[in-house]
Amino acid sequence: MTSRTIKLGGTDTMVGAVAHGLMLMTWTPNPVSDEQAFESIKAGVDALPSGTKAFLNSGEFYAMDRGTANLQLLSRFYSKYPEYADKTYVSVKGSIRGGMEFLRASVENIQSALGPNKKLDLFEPARIDRDTPIETIMSNLVTLVKEGKFSHIGLSECNANTLRKANAVHPVTAVEIEVSPWAYDENQKAVISTARELGVTVVAYSPLGKGYLTGQIKSTSDIPEGDIRSGLTRFKEGNFKSNWGIVEGLQSIAAKKGVTPAQLSIAWVASLGPHMLPLPGSSKSSRTLENLYAGDIKLSAEEVKAIEDILAVYPVVGDRYFGGAEQALLWG
């Protein structure tokens, strides 16, 4: 049983201090079985205090064909275990277009795939549409909330100024950005600071550096064929080796503290503020629990400083994604 919980921004909803990312249950050449996926989800829910919901993160396009396989998996889960609907809070990323016709189609497609046993809790455009003013995007989302399509509004990959403008239209419950020991630059710092000021939860995705910071991927040959990570610049051969000093440093600190490197990274993200909600992914119940228990780990000032020192010695090499046109979609 884990103990720490957090309240989602601007709501009365209490969730576990570590969220559960579901992407790689389906966005992989070899999707996991329903049995394994369901046990992974249930393990996280069952370890939470009574009255606390598990924050589950899905996407309209989390599949190799960019389809709704992830949501369909959740639909089967809630069909088999309807009692878990009220014990979970589902956040889903959808359309990157901000016009009403695109947002409505996305939300309706999500709910259709999610099925009748679970209502969408939070919807967030997967990226900020730079061709549509954020005020217009928010007004469109507010209309959909009033229609009962979903309960809360989230944003993804937005900058601090956009978050402030959006929140002035309607309270934003959560903002999802990448945060980890190797993804903590000025943009992250600005969003985290602004979110805290505004009372917005920061859902910090990839707190384990897409698995790299766990130390379990020891070379590029450990990445399965077809895995999306094989195209990421930080996982390219030369960069992979250059960044390994970060992993070794984290392993040393984790060993001294008696935790895993994954737990250390999650605890570090959580240490950035009471509004931080680390979002590691997991498709195994054992890993779900390992991640969840990291929410109860407290880092000393000395341990935080030691992590900062490692990052100063080993600056990260490579972009956050593929080093191409997708960079223009970040920090909208």
Coordinates of C-alpha atoms in Angstrom, one line a residue:
M1 CA 0.0 0.0 0.0
T2 CA 1.3 3.4 -0.9
S3 CA 0.4 6.5 1.1
R4 CA 1.0 9.7 -0.7
T5 CA -1.7 11.3 -2.8
I6 CA -2.2 14.6 -4.6
K7 CA -5.3 16.6 -5.5
L8 CA -5.7 17.4 -9.2
G9 CA -5.6 21.1 -10.0
G10 CA -8.8 22.9 -9.4
T11 CA -10.7 19.7 -8.5
D12 CA -11.6 17.6 -5.5
T13 CA -10.2 14.5 -7.1
M14 CA -7.4 12.8 -5.2
V15 CA -5.1 10.6 -7.2
G16 CA -2.1 8.5 -6.4
A17 CA 1.2 10.4 -6.3
V18 CA 2.5 8.5 -9.4
A19 CA 0.3 8.1 -12.5
H20 CA 0.3 5.1 -14.9
G21 CA 1.1 5.6 -18.6
L22 CA -0.5 3.0 -20.8
M23 CA 1.1 3.9 -24.2
L24 CA 3.5 1.0 -24.6
M25 CA 0.8 -1.6 -23.9
T26 CA -0.3 -1.1 -27.5
W27 CA 2.1 1.3 -29.3
T28 CA 4.6 -1.5 -29.8
P29 CA 5.2 -4.1 -32.4
N30 CA 4.2 -6.7 -29.8
P31 CA 1.3 -5.5 -27.8
V32 CA 0.9 -7.1 -24.4
S33 CA -1.9 -9.5 -23.6
D34 CA -5.1 -8.3 -22.0
E35 CA -4.4 -10.4 -19.0
Q36 CA -1.0 -8.8 -18.4
A37 CA -2.3 -5.3 -19.1
F38 CA -5.3 -5.7 -16.8
E39 CA -3.2 -7.1 -14.0
S40 CA -0.8 -4.2 -14.3
I41 CA -3.6 -1.7 -14.1
K42 CA -5.3 -3.4 -11.2
A43 CA -2.1 -3.7 -9.2
G44 CA -1.7 0.1 -9.2
V45 CA -5.3 0.7 -8.3
D46 CA -5.4 -1.8 -5.5
A47 CA -2.3 -0.3 -3.9
L48 CA -3.9 3.1 -3.4
P49 CA -5.6 4.3 -0.2
S50 CA -9.4 4.1 -0.1
G51 CA -11.0 7.0 -1.9
T52 CA -8.0 7.6 -4.1
K53 CA -8.2 7.2 -7.9
A54 CA -5.4 5.9 -10.1
F55 CA -4.5 8.4 -12.8
L56 CA -4.4 6.5 -16.1
N57 CA -3.0 8.1 -19.2
S58 CA -4.0 7.0 -22.7
G59 CA -4.1 8.4 -26.2
E60 CA -6.4 8.3 -29.2
F61 CA -3.5 7.2 -31.4
Y62 CA -1.5 4.9 -29.1
A63 CA -1.0 2.1 -31.6
M64 CA 1.4 1.2 -34.4
D65 CA -1.4 2.2 -36.9
R66 CA -2.2 5.3 -34.9
G67 CA -5.6 3.9 -34.1
T68 CA -7.6 3.5 -30.9
A69 CA -6.1 0.2 -29.7
N70 CA -5.2 1.6 -26.3
L71 CA -8.7 2.9 -25.7
Q72 CA -10.2 -0.4 -26.9
L73 CA -8.0 -2.2 -24.4
L74 CA -9.3 0.1 -21.6
S75 CA -12.9 -0.6 -22.9
R76 CA -12.3 -4.3 -22.5
F77 CA -10.8 -3.7 -19.0
Y78 CA -13.8 -1.8 -17.8
S79 CA -16.2 -4.3 -19.4
K80 CA -14.5 -7.1 -17.4
Y81 CA -13.9 -5.0 -14.2
P82 CA -16.7 -2.4 -14.1
E83 CA -16.0 -1.8 -10.4
Y84 CA -12.7 -0.2 -11.4
A85 CA -14.4 2.7 -13.3
D86 CA -14.9 4.8 -10.2
K87 CA -11.4 3.9 -8.9
T88 CA -9.6 5.3 -11.9
Y89 CA -9.2 8.7 -13.6
V90 CA -8.7 8.5 -17.3
S91 CA -6.8 11.2 -19.2
V92 CA -6.6 11.0 -23.0
K93 CA -4.6 12.9 -25.6
G94 CA -6.5 13.6 -28.8
S95 CA -6.6 16.0 -31.8
I96 CA -3.7 18.3 -32.4
R97 CA -6.1 20.6 -34.3
G98 CA -7.9 23.2 -32.2
G99 CA -11.0 23.9 -34.3
M100 CA -14.3 22.8 -32.8
E101 CA -15.0 20.2 -35.6
F102 CA -11.6 18.5 -34.9
L103 CA -11.9 18.6 -31.2
R104 CA -15.5 17.3 -31.2
A105 CA -14.7 14.5 -33.6
S106 CA -11.7 13.5 -31.5
V107 CA -13.6 13.5 -28.2
E108 CA -16.5 11.5 -29.6
N109 CA -14.1 9.0 -31.2
I110 CA -12.3 8.6 -27.8
Q111 CA -15.5 8.0 -25.9
S112 CA -16.8 5.6 -28.6
A113 CA -13.6 3.5 -28.3
L114 CA -13.5 3.8 -24.5
G115 CA -16.9 2.3 -24.3
P116 CA -20.0 2.6 -22.1
N117 CA -18.5 1.6 -18.8
K118 CA -16.2 4.6 -18.3
K119 CA -16.6 8.3 -19.1
L120 CA -13.7 10.3 -20.2
D121 CA -12.4 12.3 -17.2
L122 CA -9.8 14.6 -18.8
F123 CA -9.2 15.5 -22.5
E124 CA -6.2 17.2 -23.8
P125 CA -5.2 18.2 -27.3
A126 CA -2.0 16.3 -27.9
R127 CA -0.2 19.4 -29.1
I128 CA -1.0 23.1 -29.2
D129 CA -2.4 24.2 -32.6
R130 CA -0.3 27.2 -33.5
D131 CA -2.9 28.1 -36.2
T132 CA -5.7 28.6 -33.7
P133 CA -5.5 31.1 -30.8
I134 CA -5.3 29.3 -27.4
E135 CA -8.2 31.3 -26.3
T136 CA -10.3 29.8 -29.1
I137 CA -9.1 26.3 -28.3
M138 CA -10.0 26.7 -24.7
S139 CA -13.5 28.2 -25.5
N140 CA -14.1 25.1 -27.7
L141 CA -13.0 22.8 -25.0
V142 CA -15.2 24.6 -22.4
T143 CA -18.2 24.1 -24.8
L144 CA -17.5 20.4 -24.9
V145 CA -17.2 20.2 -21.1
K146 CA -20.6 22.0 -20.7
E147 CA -22.0 19.4 -23.1
G148 CA -20.9 16.7 -20.8
K149 CA -18.3 15.2 -23.1
F150 CA -15.7 15.1 -20.4
S151 CA -15.1 16.7 -17.0
H152 CA -11.7 18.4 -17.0
I153 CA -9.4 20.2 -19.5
G154 CA -5.7 19.4 -19.9
L155 CA -3.0 20.7 -22.2
S156 CA 0.1 19.0 -23.6
E157 CA 3.5 20.4 -24.6
C158 CA 2.5 24.0 -24.0
N159 CA 4.8 26.7 -22.9
A160 CA 4.3 28.8 -19.7
N161 CA 2.8 31.8 -21.5
T162 CA 0.3 29.6 -23.3
L163 CA -0.7 28.0 -20.0
R164 CA -1.3 31.3 -18.4
K165 CA -3.4 32.5 -21.4
A166 CA -5.4 29.3 -21.4
N167 CA -6.0 29.3 -17.6
A168 CA -7.4 32.8 -17.9
V169 CA -10.2 31.5 -20.1
H170 CA -11.0 28.5 -17.9
P171 CA -9.1 26.6 -15.2
V172 CA -6.7 24.1 -16.6
T173 CA -6.6 20.9 -14.5
A174 CA -3.4 19.5 -15.8
V175 CA -0.5 20.2 -18.2
E176 CA 1.4 17.3 -19.6
I177 CA 5.1 17.9 -20.4
E178 CA 8.2 15.7 -20.4
V179 CA 10.2 16.0 -17.2
S180 CA 13.1 13.9 -16.0
P181 CA 16.7 14.3 -15.0
W182 CA 17.6 14.5 -18.7
A183 CA 14.6 16.6 -19.7
Y184 CA 14.7 19.6 -17.4
D185 CA 15.6 22.8 -19.2
E186 CA 14.3 26.4 -19.1
N187 CA 10.9 25.5 -20.7
Q188 CA 10.2 22.8 -18.1
K189 CA 11.2 25.1 -15.3
A190 CA 9.0 27.9 -16.5
V191 CA 5.9 25.6 -17.0
I192 CA 6.4 24.0 -13.6
S193 CA 6.7 27.4 -11.9
T194 CA 3.7 28.9 -13.7
A195 CA 1.6 25.8 -13.0
R196 CA 2.3 25.9 -9.3
E197 CA 1.3 29.6 -9.3
L198 CA -2.0 28.8 -11.1
G199 CA -2.8 25.7 -9.2
V200 CA -2.4 23.4 -12.2
T201 CA -1.1 19.8 -11.9
V202 CA 2.0 19.0 -14.0
V203 CA 1.7 15.5 -15.4
A204 CA 5.4 14.7 -16.0
Y205 CA 5.6 12.1 -18.8
S206 CA 8.7 10.0 -19.5
P207 CA 10.3 10.6 -16.0
L208 CA 12.5 7.6 -16.8
G209 CA 13.8 9.0 -20.0
K210 CA 11.8 6.5 -22.0
G211 CA 13.4 3.7 -20.1
Y212 CA 17.0 4.9 -20.6
L213 CA 17.5 6.2 -17.1
T214 CA 16.6 2.8 -15.5
G215 CA 19.9 1.4 -16.8
Q216 CA 18.2 -1.7 -18.1
I217 CA 18.7 -0.7 -21.7
K218 CA 22.5 -1.1 -21.8
S219 CA 23.1 -0.6 -25.6
T220 CA 21.2 0.2 -28.7
S221 CA 21.0 -3.6 -29.5
D222 CA 18.7 -3.9 -26.4
I223 CA 16.0 -1.9 -28.2
P224 CA 13.5 -4.2 -29.9
E225 CA 13.1 -4.0 -33.7
G226 CA 10.3 -1.6 -34.6
D227 CA 10.4 0.1 -31.2
I228 CA 9.7 3.8 -31.5
R229 CA 12.8 4.6 -29.4
S230 CA 15.2 3.3 -32.1
G231 CA 14.5 6.6 -34.0
L232 CA 15.1 8.9 -31.1
T233 CA 18.3 11.0 -31.3
R234 CA 19.3 10.3 -27.7
F235 CA 19.2 6.5 -28.4
K236 CA 21.4 6.8 -31.5
E237 CA 24.7 4.9 -31.0
G238 CA 27.1 7.8 -30.3
N239 CA 24.6 9.7 -28.2
F240 CA 23.6 6.6 -26.3
K241 CA 27.2 6.1 -25.1
S242 CA 27.7 9.8 -24.3
N243 CA 24.7 9.9 -22.1
W244 CA 25.6 6.7 -20.2
G245 CA 27.5 8.7 -17.5
I246 CA 24.1 10.1 -16.3
V247 CA 22.8 6.5 -15.8
E248 CA 25.9 5.4 -13.9
G249 CA 25.7 8.5 -11.6
L250 CA 22.0 7.8 -10.9
Q251 CA 22.7 4.1 -10.3
S252 CA 25.3 5.1 -7.7
I253 CA 23.0 7.4 -5.8
A254 CA 20.1 4.9 -6.0
A255 CA 22.3 2.1 -4.6
K256 CA 23.3 4.3 -1.6
K257 CA 19.6 5.1 -0.9
G258 CA 18.4 1.5 -1.3
V259 CA 16.1 2.3 -4.2
T260 CA 16.1 1.5 -7.9
P261 CA 17.3 4.0 -10.5
A262 CA 13.7 4.2 -11.8
Q263 CA 12.4 5.1 -8.3
L264 CA 15.1 7.7 -7.9
S265 CA 14.2 9.4 -11.1
I266 CA 10.5 9.4 -10.2
A267 CA 11.2 10.7 -6.7
W268 CA 13.3 13.5 -8.2
V269 CA 10.5 14.6 -10.5
A270 CA 8.1 14.5 -7.5
S271 CA 10.5 16.6 -5.5
L272 CA 10.1 19.5 -7.9
G273 CA 6.8 20.5 -6.2
P274 CA 3.6 19.3 -4.6
H275 CA 1.8 19.8 -7.9
M276 CA 4.0 17.3 -9.7
L277 CA 2.5 14.0 -10.9
P278 CA 5.2 11.7 -12.5
L279 CA 3.8 9.6 -15.3
P280 CA 6.0 6.5 -16.0
G281 CA 4.7 3.8 -18.3
S282 CA 4.3 0.2 -17.3
S283 CA 2.8 -3.0 -18.7
K284 CA 3.8 -5.3 -15.9
S285 CA 2.3 -5.3 -12.4
S286 CA 5.7 -5.6 -10.7
R287 CA 6.9 -2.5 -12.5
T288 CA 3.7 -0.6 -11.8
L289 CA 4.2 -1.2 -8.1
E290 CA 7.9 -0.3 -8.3
N291 CA 6.9 3.0 -9.9
L292 CA 4.0 3.7 -7.5
Y293 CA 6.1 3.1 -4.4
A294 CA 8.5 5.8 -5.6
G295 CA 5.8 8.3 -4.7
D296 CA 6.6 7.7 -1.0
I297 CA 10.3 8.3 -1.4
K298 CA 11.7 11.5 -0.1
L299 CA 15.0 12.9 -1.3
S300 CA 17.3 14.9 0.9
A301 CA 18.8 18.2 -0.2
E302 CA 22.1 16.4 -0.5
E303 CA 20.7 13.8 -2.8
V304 CA 19.0 16.4 -5.0
K305 CA 22.3 18.2 -5.2
A306 CA 24.1 15.0 -6.1
I307 CA 21.7 14.5 -9.1
E308 CA 22.2 18.1 -10.2
D309 CA 26.0 17.6 -10.1
I310 CA 25.8 14.6 -12.3
L311 CA 23.7 16.5 -14.9
A312 CA 26.3 19.3 -14.8
V313 CA 29.1 16.9 -15.5
Y314 CA 27.2 15.0 -18.2
P315 CA 25.1 17.4 -20.3
V316 CA 22.5 15.5 -22.3
V317 CA 23.4 14.8 -25.9
G318 CA 20.6 14.7 -28.5
D319 CA 17.1 16.1 -28.9
R320 CA 14.0 15.0 -27.0
Y321 CA 12.5 13.3 -30.1
F322 CA 13.7 12.6 -33.6
G323 CA 15.5 15.8 -34.3
G324 CA 13.2 16.7 -37.2
A325 CA 10.0 18.6 -38.0
E326 CA 8.3 17.3 -34.8
Q327 CA 10.4 19.8 -32.8
A328 CA 8.1 22.5 -34.1
L329 CA 5.2 20.9 -32.3
L330 CA 6.9 21.2 -28.9
W331 CA 6.4 24.0 -26.4
G332 CA 3.4 25.5 -28.3

